[in-house]
Every structure is written in structure tokens, then in C-alpha cells.
Amino acid sequence: MKKIYIAGIGMSRKTVTAEVMEAVLSSDMIIGAPRMAGEFSDTGIPYETQYQPEAVGKIVDSSSGRTFTLLVSGDTGFYSGAKGLLQRFSSEDYDVEVLPGISSMSYFFAKAGIPWQDAVHISCHGRSCNVVEYVRRNKYTFLLTGNDIQNIGKTLCQAGFGNITVKYGENLGMEGQNIGQITARELMDMVVSPLTVLLLINPEPDASVPSGIPDSSFIRGKIPMTKAPVRSVIMSRLALKPGENFIDIGAGTGSVTVEGALACWKGKVCAIERNPEGAALIRKNCSKFHIGNVEIIEGSAPEELEQFDHPEKKVIPDAAFIGGSAGKMEAIVERLLEINPNMRIVISAIALESVASAMDALSSKAVDPEVIQISAASSMKAGKLHMMKAENPIFIISGGGIDE
């Protein structure tokens, strides 16, 4: 049986623990990425520069050696290559031991003099990451950048976070280490090493998921907006969860888009609006509420829904709200249920004919519609007195979901 050490080396040779060094010196071979394996060339121990699990496995299996140290950067439990190596060497043919190292997160926070127990951590290294939503909800967000500094800065600025403080660490623990502080806006012009981490500091985090946000809180124009009392009922029928994806069709000023994005903050939101003024308002409201998980599509449904067939989209909506159909209700509902047969669909309507159209569209697809009629009134001042001003009655039609 071959002995396998999967060892985190921290930032560099300087931060290697005594336990890892002992494993290295007891090995017949060292295997790791060129930067890491080269750190131990002075030991005289043979080494191979490889890090892909299958390729590493072939080297180990074909070698006559009995003990191997497989090097990974940072800590073995923090966005590490150790996961793939553990899967490759999971059989009983190997005796595997995992040795932790110093993570970039713990190293950087120590250098910055800030405790890290209250920070969240995310990685944009080779993966999609929703930086804005984490920054909005947390005071400290630690980020592995994946050599995407400029786009991260652009995304933060678009969401209204251009002035927050950013601490950065470049080439941590190595020659050329550089630790400094700038604003998020300055990230757009920053050129740094791929081995750079960020600490994004939001002094006023807000993790709330409000429903029925006051109408006055939104930037408005001449585009119709779903009012707060109606929006509350719509959101209750949508029942969005943090990791779900959501489509807002006929998004208007983006009031439902905003509340949907706040609710499914780990997921993606797509707002479809054919009016350019409406699309512009959605962008402004997303920036005002510090939202970064919304894609705005200027166009109409069902035509714009065709893009969800493209392999690169990789987003399957869990729920949809139809606030405007331009007379294409049946086609829109049909297309939504083609994308996801278990999609939850909520529709708002004022005219009785629109109610009938929505019910028919759902019923034709074997979805049993539920109808709620809302009559809301708000107080307004009349001299020294107050009187109630009624809004138009609104119908909320909903159906679909896994329980249908």
C-alpha cells in the first residue's frame, strides 16, 4: 500500500508547517504544480510538476516509490485542489493523510490586523461568483479573485459600491508581497498578479429580505410600477428561496425584480422589459438597492425566452412573474413550462379579459390556477384630516410548482 500525503504548503516555503516539512523529507517523490514543487528542489528529493488528479494518479501508480507528498497551495480545506486528489486516491490501495496548511485568508487577515471569524469568503477563481450580494449582506467579504480584478471593480460600481474600502494582498508570503488599501472604483484600473486576494469592507451591511418595499423608495418615471401591497402578495405566491432563479417578464420599473433579487440572492434574476425607459429604470433601481444578480434583457417574451435553450445559459428558472404579456399570455406560459415543467408562475392582471386569458393559459397546460383579488387603499392627507384613496383592484393568478 502506497502512503499518500496531501499537504497544504500555505503561501510558500516560508509558511510550510513543521508537519508538512516532515512529510516532504520522508517522501520518495514530491508532486505538485511547478511553483510549489520547485520550492523543495533543494531537498534532493525527486519531484514531478503535475497537479491534475488523474495525471498525478498515473505518476504515483507507475512509480516504484512507496511514499508521496502531493502539494497544494494554501490550506487543504479552503478552495483547494485537495478535493480532487482525495477523490482520485479514495480506494483502499492507498493510505491517505491530509496535512493542513495556512490559508490565504488567515494569512491575509493576520497581516491586516483584523479578526476573520465574522467574514464571509468566496472564490471567483475558475467559477461564477456573485460578489455584490455577499458585499451587500456582510461587513467583511474575503475574495479569491481569479485574476479578474477589473471586472470585479466594474460590477461593484454598477451596484453602487464604488466607494467602499478594499484591502488587497498580492503575492502573499512570496517575493514581491504587496498589501495595500484602495476603493472599489480603483479596482477597474488595477493591474496585479493573479495571486491576489481582496477584502471588501461594507460599513453598512444589510442582510434583510424586505417585502412590500415602499413605492417611494424606487426611482420612478412614466413606466407603470407594481405597488407595494400587491407586490407583497406576488412575492408570497412566488415563494422564492435564496438559491433559486427567477424571471420577471414585463418588469417595468423593476420593483418586483428588486424584491425577487433580494429574496433569491444566491441565484440569478432575469428581467425582460421591451421599453428602453423601463430597462434604464431597472438598472438604476438595481444600483440603488445594491443588487448584482440581475440580467436585464431589452425585448419581449416569449421571443427572449428562447435564449434559455442555449447551453451557455446554464440557468433554469424556478419561478416567473408575468406583469405584462402584450397579448401573448398563452405563448409565454407555454414557453416557461417548456423551460421548466415545475416552474411556479404568478401573473398580475387588471382587466377581466386578462384574468380569463391567464387562467386559460395555465389550465391548457394542466396547471390549476388560483386567483386572488386585491383591493387596497392608502391614507392621504386632506387638510387636517386623512382620507383613504383606493387603488385599482388587482387580480393575482398563480399556479405550478412541484406539488401540482
Tab-separated table of C-alpha atoms in Angstrom:
chain	number	residue	atom	x	y	z
A	1	MET	CA	0.000	0.000	0.000
A	2	LYS	CA	1.367	3.383	-1.002
A	3	LYS	CA	1.430	6.230	1.503
A	4	ILE	CA	-0.012	9.497	0.192
A	5	TYR	CA	0.350	12.838	1.956
A	6	ILE	CA	-1.880	15.614	0.585
A	7	ALA	CA	-0.204	18.680	2.030
A	8	GLY	CA	-1.098	22.354	2.099
A	9	ILE	CA	2.061	24.451	1.869
A	10	GLY	CA	0.493	27.781	2.781
A	11	MET	CA	1.678	30.769	0.766
A	12	SER	CA	5.176	29.460	0.041
A	13	ARG	CA	8.090	27.519	1.547
A	14	LYS	CA	8.318	30.196	4.251
A	15	THR	CA	4.878	29.309	5.607
A	16	VAL	CA	5.162	25.492	5.475
A	17	THR	CA	4.345	23.833	8.797
A	18	ALA	CA	6.780	21.507	10.549
A	19	GLU	CA	4.342	18.619	9.974
A	20	VAL	CA	4.290	19.177	6.207
A	21	MET	CA	8.086	19.563	6.080
A	22	GLU	CA	8.490	16.257	7.899
A	23	ALA	CA	6.219	14.558	5.339
A	24	VAL	CA	8.156	16.067	2.437
A	25	LEU	CA	11.516	14.867	3.793
A	26	SER	CA	10.156	11.343	4.324
A	27	SER	CA	8.858	11.040	0.758
A	28	ASP	CA	10.229	9.151	-2.229
A	29	MET	CA	8.682	11.722	-4.545
A	30	ILE	CA	7.097	15.177	-4.410
A	31	ILE	CA	4.318	16.066	-6.857
A	32	GLY	CA	2.754	19.493	-7.371
A	33	ALA	CA	2.333	22.485	-9.635
A	34	PRO	CA	5.668	23.922	-10.854
A	35	ARG	CA	5.659	26.834	-8.402
A	36	MET	CA	5.062	24.565	-5.417
A	37	ALA	CA	7.210	21.572	-6.344
A	38	GLY	CA	10.079	23.894	-7.191
A	39	GLU	CA	10.045	25.254	-3.641
A	40	PHE	CA	11.580	21.953	-2.477
A	41	SER	CA	14.167	21.382	-5.203
A	42	ASP	CA	16.967	21.897	-2.664
A	43	THR	CA	15.916	18.776	-0.721
A	44	GLY	CA	17.280	16.467	-3.413
A	45	ILE	CA	14.009	14.532	-3.419
A	46	PRO	CA	12.737	13.711	-6.952
A	47	TYR	CA	9.725	15.773	-7.936
A	48	GLU	CA	7.168	15.910	-10.740
A	49	THR	CA	5.392	19.108	-11.822
A	50	GLN	CA	1.801	17.983	-12.178
A	51	TYR	CA	-1.411	18.825	-10.338
A	52	GLN	CA	-4.321	17.334	-12.336
A	53	PRO	CA	-5.675	14.426	-10.207
A	54	GLU	CA	-5.676	11.804	-12.978
A	55	ALA	CA	-2.207	12.746	-14.166
A	56	VAL	CA	-0.919	12.688	-10.580
A	57	GLY	CA	-2.539	9.289	-10.099
A	58	LYS	CA	-0.729	7.847	-13.118
A	59	ILE	CA	2.614	9.112	-11.804
A	60	VAL	CA	2.030	7.543	-8.388
A	61	ASP	CA	0.788	4.231	-9.806
A	62	SER	CA	3.703	3.859	-12.215
A	63	SER	CA	6.372	4.774	-9.668
A	64	SER	CA	8.287	2.236	-7.603
A	65	GLY	CA	8.242	4.640	-4.647
A	66	ARG	CA	6.191	3.951	-1.543
A	67	THR	CA	5.662	7.422	-0.053
A	68	PHE	CA	4.479	10.525	-1.908
A	69	THR	CA	3.725	14.095	-0.903
A	70	LEU	CA	1.191	15.858	-3.120
A	71	LEU	CA	1.439	19.610	-2.712
A	72	VAL	CA	-1.492	22.032	-2.844
A	73	SER	CA	-1.415	25.763	-2.188
A	74	GLY	CA	-2.801	27.361	0.946
A	75	ASP	CA	-4.859	25.112	3.182
A	76	THR	CA	-6.231	21.741	2.073
A	77	GLY	CA	-9.772	22.722	3.088
A	78	PHE	CA	-10.016	26.192	1.529
A	79	TYR	CA	-10.858	26.144	-2.212
A	80	SER	CA	-8.101	23.596	-2.592
A	81	GLY	CA	-7.019	21.024	-5.139
A	82	ALA	CA	-7.048	18.545	-2.268
A	83	LYS	CA	-10.702	17.702	-3.007
A	84	GLY	CA	-9.931	16.252	-6.439
A	85	LEU	CA	-6.875	14.405	-5.137
A	86	LEU	CA	-8.890	12.825	-2.328
A	87	GLN	CA	-11.380	11.512	-4.865
A	88	ARG	CA	-8.600	10.108	-7.059
A	89	PHE	CA	-6.907	8.287	-4.175
A	90	SER	CA	-10.081	7.160	-2.387
A	91	SER	CA	-9.606	3.418	-2.950
A	92	GLU	CA	-8.195	1.047	-0.342
A	93	ASP	CA	-4.985	0.768	-2.371
A	94	TYR	CA	-3.700	3.972	-0.759
A	95	ASP	CA	-3.070	5.161	2.780
A	96	VAL	CA	-4.013	8.844	2.527
A	97	GLU	CA	-3.277	11.522	5.131
A	98	VAL	CA	-4.278	15.165	4.731
A	99	LEU	CA	-1.992	17.796	6.243
A	100	PRO	CA	-3.442	21.318	6.622
A	101	GLY	CA	-1.586	24.481	5.763
A	102	ILE	CA	-2.019	28.209	6.319
A	103	SER	CA	-4.797	29.555	4.096
A	104	SER	CA	-4.528	32.822	2.196
A	105	MET	CA	-7.495	34.048	4.203
A	106	SER	CA	-5.952	33.514	7.648
A	107	TYR	CA	-2.573	34.844	6.458
A	108	PHE	CA	-4.042	37.997	4.937
A	109	PHE	CA	-6.300	38.826	7.892
A	110	ALA	CA	-3.350	38.414	10.235
A	111	LYS	CA	-1.275	40.837	8.145
A	112	ALA	CA	-4.208	43.267	8.028
A	113	GLY	CA	-4.671	43.027	11.807
A	114	ILE	CA	-8.350	42.117	11.520
A	115	PRO	CA	-10.072	39.076	13.111
A	116	TRP	CA	-11.665	36.921	10.403
A	117	GLN	CA	-14.310	34.965	12.314
A	118	ASP	CA	-17.056	37.346	11.143
A	119	ALA	CA	-16.018	37.414	7.474
A	120	VAL	CA	-17.566	35.502	4.581
A	121	HIS	CA	-15.346	34.069	1.887
A	122	ILE	CA	-15.996	33.430	-1.797
A	123	SER	CA	-13.900	32.484	-4.803
A	124	CYS	CA	-14.037	33.821	-8.367
A	125	HIS	CA	-11.156	31.564	-9.370
A	126	GLY	CA	-12.469	29.490	-12.272
A	127	ARG	CA	-16.085	29.841	-11.191
A	128	SER	CA	-19.030	32.232	-11.324
A	129	CYS	CA	-19.417	34.314	-8.196
A	130	ASN	CA	-21.990	36.871	-7.105
A	131	VAL	CA	-19.699	39.321	-5.320
A	132	VAL	CA	-22.258	42.111	-4.907
A	133	GLU	CA	-24.802	40.058	-2.965
A	134	TYR	CA	-22.188	38.969	-0.412
A	135	VAL	CA	-20.869	42.514	-0.037
A	136	ARG	CA	-24.374	43.894	0.467
A	137	ARG	CA	-25.107	41.408	3.249
A	138	ASN	CA	-21.765	41.410	5.110
A	139	LYS	CA	-19.268	43.845	6.615
A	140	TYR	CA	-16.264	41.762	5.552
A	141	THR	CA	-16.136	39.768	2.299
A	142	PHE	CA	-12.888	37.958	1.524
A	143	LEU	CA	-12.404	37.163	-2.145
A	144	LEU	CA	-10.078	34.966	-4.161
A	145	THR	CA	-10.023	36.991	-7.354
A	146	GLY	CA	-9.049	34.552	-10.077
A	147	ASN	CA	-7.213	37.318	-11.972
A	148	ASP	CA	-10.487	39.205	-12.577
A	149	ILE	CA	-9.824	42.386	-10.592
A	150	GLN	CA	-11.085	44.893	-13.189
A	151	ASN	CA	-14.422	43.132	-13.757
A	152	ILE	CA	-14.957	42.813	-10.009
A	153	GLY	CA	-14.451	46.574	-9.678
A	154	LYS	CA	-16.846	47.263	-12.547
A	155	THR	CA	-19.511	45.000	-11.041
A	156	LEU	CA	-19.223	46.685	-7.639
A	157	CYS	CA	-19.513	50.152	-9.194
A	158	GLN	CA	-22.607	49.164	-11.182
A	159	ALA	CA	-24.228	48.069	-7.927
A	160	GLY	CA	-23.454	51.345	-6.161
A	161	PHE	CA	-20.477	50.053	-4.171
A	162	GLY	CA	-17.778	52.080	-5.932
A	163	ASN	CA	-16.705	53.933	-2.776
A	164	ILE	CA	-16.339	51.053	-0.329
A	165	THR	CA	-12.892	50.302	1.112
A	166	VAL	CA	-10.898	47.451	-0.403
A	167	LYS	CA	-7.810	45.924	1.157
A	168	TYR	CA	-5.723	43.839	-1.218
A	169	GLY	CA	-2.932	41.326	-0.849
A	170	GLU	CA	-0.681	40.437	-3.792
A	171	ASN	CA	1.821	37.550	-3.857
A	172	LEU	CA	1.226	36.798	-0.194
A	173	GLY	CA	4.151	35.165	1.580
A	174	MET	CA	6.346	35.411	-1.523
A	175	GLU	CA	8.871	37.774	-3.002
A	176	GLY	CA	7.056	40.900	-4.141
A	177	GLN	CA	4.376	40.697	-1.444
A	178	ASN	CA	2.238	43.836	-1.619
A	179	ILE	CA	-0.541	44.718	0.812
A	180	GLY	CA	-2.479	47.948	0.428
A	181	GLN	CA	-5.828	49.749	0.503
A	182	ILE	CA	-7.905	51.429	-2.238
A	183	THR	CA	-11.567	51.953	-3.147
A	184	ALA	CA	-13.629	49.532	-5.215
A	185	ARG	CA	-13.716	52.081	-8.036
A	186	GLU	CA	-9.913	51.985	-8.303
A	187	LEU	CA	-10.018	48.219	-8.939
A	188	MET	CA	-11.135	48.916	-12.525
A	189	ASP	CA	-7.704	50.342	-13.339
A	190	MET	CA	-5.631	47.992	-11.205
A	191	VAL	CA	-3.087	45.594	-12.716
A	192	VAL	CA	-1.901	42.937	-10.269
A	193	SER	CA	-0.621	39.389	-10.056
A	194	PRO	CA	-3.156	36.546	-10.482
A	195	LEU	CA	-2.225	35.591	-6.901
A	196	THR	CA	-4.183	38.490	-5.396
A	197	VAL	CA	-6.871	38.438	-2.717
A	198	LEU	CA	-9.317	41.150	-1.718
A	199	LEU	CA	-11.097	42.147	1.467
A	200	LEU	CA	-14.203	44.175	0.639
A	201	ILE	CA	-15.442	46.258	3.582
A	202	ASN	CA	-19.064	47.446	3.668
A	203	PRO	CA	-19.661	49.644	6.753
A	204	GLU	CA	-23.446	49.358	6.415
A	205	PRO	CA	-24.295	45.734	5.578
A	206	ASP	CA	-27.933	44.777	5.104
A	207	ALA	CA	-28.953	41.109	5.023
A	208	SER	CA	-32.687	41.778	5.179
A	209	VAL	CA	-35.124	40.387	2.601
A	210	PRO	CA	-37.883	43.015	2.619
A	211	SER	CA	-41.302	42.504	1.083
A	212	GLY	CA	-43.543	45.375	0.083
A	213	ILE	CA	-40.767	47.961	-0.136
A	214	PRO	CA	-42.403	51.430	-0.079
A	215	ASP	CA	-43.166	52.737	-3.559
A	216	SER	CA	-41.363	55.977	-2.723
A	217	SER	CA	-38.097	54.057	-2.308
A	218	PHE	CA	-37.913	53.288	-6.029
A	219	ILE	CA	-36.661	55.556	-8.793
A	220	ARG	CA	-39.687	56.093	-10.992
A	221	GLY	CA	-40.551	57.513	-14.381
A	222	LYS	CA	-43.600	57.200	-16.594
A	223	ILE	CA	-43.443	53.399	-16.612
A	224	PRO	CA	-46.146	51.594	-14.547
A	225	MET	CA	-44.996	50.065	-11.282
A	226	THR	CA	-46.417	47.213	-9.217
A	227	LYS	CA	-47.494	48.865	-5.961
A	228	ALA	CA	-46.241	47.693	-2.554
A	229	PRO	CA	-49.423	45.951	-1.251
A	230	VAL	CA	-49.784	43.993	-4.493
A	231	ARG	CA	-46.068	43.244	-4.605
A	232	SER	CA	-46.231	41.672	-1.156
A	233	VAL	CA	-48.869	39.195	-2.315
A	234	ILE	CA	-46.940	38.464	-5.520
A	235	MET	CA	-43.799	37.699	-3.535
A	236	SER	CA	-45.725	35.412	-1.173
A	237	ARG	CA	-47.057	33.452	-4.172
A	238	LEU	CA	-43.615	33.253	-5.798
A	239	ALA	CA	-42.126	31.908	-2.536
A	240	LEU	CA	-38.552	32.476	-3.727
A	241	LYS	CA	-35.679	30.797	-1.898
A	242	PRO	CA	-32.079	32.119	-1.676
A	243	GLY	CA	-30.543	29.768	-4.253
A	244	GLU	CA	-33.350	29.844	-6.815
A	245	ASN	CA	-33.519	31.565	-10.210
A	246	PHE	CA	-36.332	33.907	-11.241
A	247	ILE	CA	-37.697	35.597	-14.391
A	248	ASP	CA	-39.635	38.888	-14.302
A	249	ILE	CA	-41.495	39.374	-17.607
A	250	GLY	CA	-42.697	42.891	-18.339
A	251	ALA	CA	-40.501	44.131	-15.490
A	252	GLY	CA	-41.480	47.826	-15.746
A	253	THR	CA	-39.514	49.884	-13.229
A	254	GLY	CA	-38.082	46.749	-11.636
A	255	SER	CA	-39.887	46.756	-8.289
A	256	VAL	CA	-40.636	43.008	-8.457
A	257	THR	CA	-37.191	42.403	-9.969
A	258	VAL	CA	-35.555	44.102	-6.970
A	259	GLU	CA	-37.565	42.202	-4.363
A	260	GLY	CA	-37.017	38.956	-6.264
A	261	ALA	CA	-33.255	39.561	-6.420
A	262	LEU	CA	-33.139	40.271	-2.682
A	263	ALA	CA	-35.051	37.054	-1.981
A	264	CYS	CA	-33.039	34.707	-4.227
A	265	TRP	CA	-29.714	36.413	-3.564
A	266	LYS	CA	-27.652	33.284	-4.227
A	267	GLY	CA	-29.394	32.726	-7.561
A	268	LYS	CA	-29.918	34.656	-10.787
A	269	VAL	CA	-32.711	37.005	-11.855
A	270	CYS	CA	-33.624	37.824	-15.439
A	271	ALA	CA	-35.718	40.960	-16.070
A	272	ILE	CA	-37.317	41.187	-19.514
A	273	GLU	CA	-38.603	44.650	-20.466
A	274	ARG	CA	-39.333	45.884	-24.001
A	275	ASN	CA	-39.431	49.603	-23.142
A	276	PRO	CA	-35.927	51.179	-23.108
A	277	GLU	CA	-37.030	53.670	-20.433
A	278	GLY	CA	-38.163	50.786	-18.246
A	279	ALA	CA	-34.878	48.912	-18.757
A	280	ALA	CA	-32.966	52.060	-17.741
A	281	LEU	CA	-35.084	52.380	-14.587
A	282	ILE	CA	-34.420	48.753	-13.684
A	283	ARG	CA	-30.671	49.400	-13.906
A	284	LYS	CA	-30.971	52.470	-11.700
A	285	ASN	CA	-33.066	50.662	-9.095
A	286	CYS	CA	-30.711	47.684	-9.023
A	287	SER	CA	-27.849	50.095	-8.370
A	288	LYS	CA	-29.811	51.931	-5.673
A	289	PHE	CA	-30.575	48.704	-3.815
A	290	HIS	CA	-27.006	47.338	-4.342
A	291	ILE	CA	-28.101	44.349	-6.403
A	292	GLY	CA	-25.731	42.454	-8.661
A	293	ASN	CA	-27.522	39.233	-9.640
A	294	VAL	CA	-29.893	40.707	-12.255
A	295	GLU	CA	-29.554	40.353	-16.022
A	296	ILE	CA	-31.666	42.923	-17.895
A	297	ILE	CA	-32.893	41.940	-21.356
A	298	GLU	CA	-34.443	44.611	-23.553
A	299	GLY	CA	-37.051	42.759	-25.559
A	300	SER	CA	-40.323	40.850	-25.376
A	301	ALA	CA	-41.469	37.412	-24.308
A	302	PRO	CA	-41.808	34.726	-25.459
A	303	GLU	CA	-39.118	35.615	-28.045
A	304	GLU	CA	-36.420	36.428	-25.469
A	305	LEU	CA	-37.113	33.181	-23.611
A	306	GLU	CA	-35.561	31.227	-26.478
A	307	GLN	CA	-32.086	32.021	-25.121
A	308	PHE	CA	-32.682	29.651	-22.213
A	309	ASP	CA	-32.188	26.816	-24.705
A	310	HIS	CA	-28.568	27.833	-25.241
A	311	PRO	CA	-26.090	25.550	-23.404
A	312	GLU	CA	-24.052	28.518	-22.120
A	313	LYS	CA	-27.086	29.916	-20.267
A	314	LYS	CA	-26.956	27.143	-17.661
A	315	VAL	CA	-29.707	28.836	-15.633
A	316	ILE	CA	-33.036	27.079	-15.196
A	317	PRO	CA	-35.636	29.436	-13.672
A	318	ASP	CA	-37.601	28.117	-10.712
A	319	ALA	CA	-40.274	30.828	-10.807
A	320	ALA	CA	-41.609	33.539	-13.092
A	321	PHE	CA	-43.757	36.641	-12.708
A	322	ILE	CA	-45.699	37.967	-15.688
A	323	GLY	CA	-46.540	41.617	-15.166
A	324	GLY	CA	-47.143	42.294	-18.853
A	325	SER	CA	-47.701	39.923	-21.760
A	326	ALA	CA	-48.603	42.211	-24.705
A	327	GLY	CA	-51.369	39.778	-25.629
A	328	LYS	CA	-49.049	36.745	-25.730
A	329	MET	CA	-50.049	35.134	-22.445
A	330	GLU	CA	-50.630	31.614	-23.760
A	331	ALA	CA	-47.345	31.534	-25.687
A	332	ILE	CA	-45.390	32.876	-22.701
A	333	VAL	CA	-46.849	30.340	-20.270
A	334	GLU	CA	-46.242	27.524	-22.747
A	335	ARG	CA	-42.604	28.538	-23.195
A	336	LEU	CA	-41.996	28.896	-19.452
A	337	LEU	CA	-43.278	25.388	-18.795
A	338	GLU	CA	-41.108	24.036	-21.617
A	339	ILE	CA	-38.077	25.517	-19.870
A	340	ASN	CA	-39.109	24.067	-16.507
A	341	PRO	CA	-42.277	21.932	-16.214
A	342	ASN	CA	-42.295	22.542	-12.445
A	343	MET	CA	-41.980	26.319	-12.669
A	344	ARG	CA	-44.056	28.430	-10.285
A	345	ILE	CA	-45.866	31.088	-12.310
A	346	VAL	CA	-47.517	34.227	-10.927
A	347	ILE	CA	-49.456	36.650	-13.132
A	348	SER	CA	-50.987	40.042	-12.326
A	349	ALA	CA	-53.985	41.433	-14.216
A	350	ILE	CA	-56.372	44.378	-14.045
A	351	ALA	CA	-58.847	43.665	-16.868
A	352	LEU	CA	-61.251	40.746	-16.532
A	353	GLU	CA	-60.290	39.606	-20.027
A	354	SER	CA	-56.664	39.361	-18.896
A	355	VAL	CA	-57.729	37.248	-15.926
A	356	ALA	CA	-59.561	34.865	-18.243
A	357	SER	CA	-56.550	34.732	-20.578
A	358	ALA	CA	-54.195	33.899	-17.695
A	359	MET	CA	-56.491	31.192	-16.318
A	360	ASP	CA	-56.930	29.643	-19.758
A	361	ALA	CA	-53.186	29.684	-20.405
A	362	LEU	CA	-52.447	27.819	-17.170
A	363	SER	CA	-55.398	25.432	-17.458
A	364	SER	CA	-54.439	24.468	-21.016
A	365	LYS	CA	-51.155	23.145	-19.598
A	366	ALA	CA	-52.857	21.161	-16.823
A	367	VAL	CA	-51.910	23.766	-14.210
A	368	ASP	CA	-54.728	24.517	-11.779
A	369	PRO	CA	-54.856	28.328	-11.380
A	370	GLU	CA	-55.542	30.061	-8.067
A	371	VAL	CA	-56.937	33.589	-8.170
A	372	ILE	CA	-56.628	36.293	-5.510
A	373	GLN	CA	-58.330	39.669	-5.902
A	374	ILE	CA	-56.736	42.589	-4.042
A	375	SER	CA	-58.489	45.850	-3.258
A	376	ALA	CA	-56.058	48.143	-1.445
A	377	ALA	CA	-56.390	51.714	-0.224
A	378	SER	CA	-53.811	54.080	1.228
A	379	SER	CA	-54.304	57.068	3.502
A	380	MET	CA	-53.719	60.589	2.205
A	381	LYS	CA	-53.941	63.979	3.911
A	382	ALA	CA	-56.922	66.207	3.180
A	383	GLY	CA	-56.227	69.401	5.068
A	384	LYS	CA	-56.129	68.471	8.751
A	385	LEU	CA	-57.867	65.195	8.088
A	386	HIS	CA	-56.946	61.912	6.482
A	387	MET	CA	-58.909	60.023	3.870
A	388	MET	CA	-58.431	56.736	2.072
A	389	LYS	CA	-57.520	56.643	-1.613
A	390	ALA	CA	-58.331	53.366	-3.339
A	391	GLU	CA	-56.104	51.675	-5.874
A	392	ASN	CA	-57.488	49.767	-8.848
A	393	PRO	CA	-58.495	46.188	-7.933
A	394	ILE	CA	-55.747	43.759	-8.987
A	395	PHE	CA	-56.023	40.049	-9.700
A	396	ILE	CA	-53.147	37.695	-8.872
A	397	ILE	CA	-53.268	34.381	-10.736
A	398	SER	CA	-50.787	31.691	-9.748
A	399	GLY	CA	-50.063	28.039	-10.350
A	400	GLY	CA	-47.400	25.445	-10.996
A	401	GLY	CA	-44.637	24.051	-8.872
A	402	ILE	CA	-43.540	20.603	-7.815
A	403	ASP	CA	-46.751	19.964	-5.884
A	404	GLU	CA	-49.008	20.487	-8.871
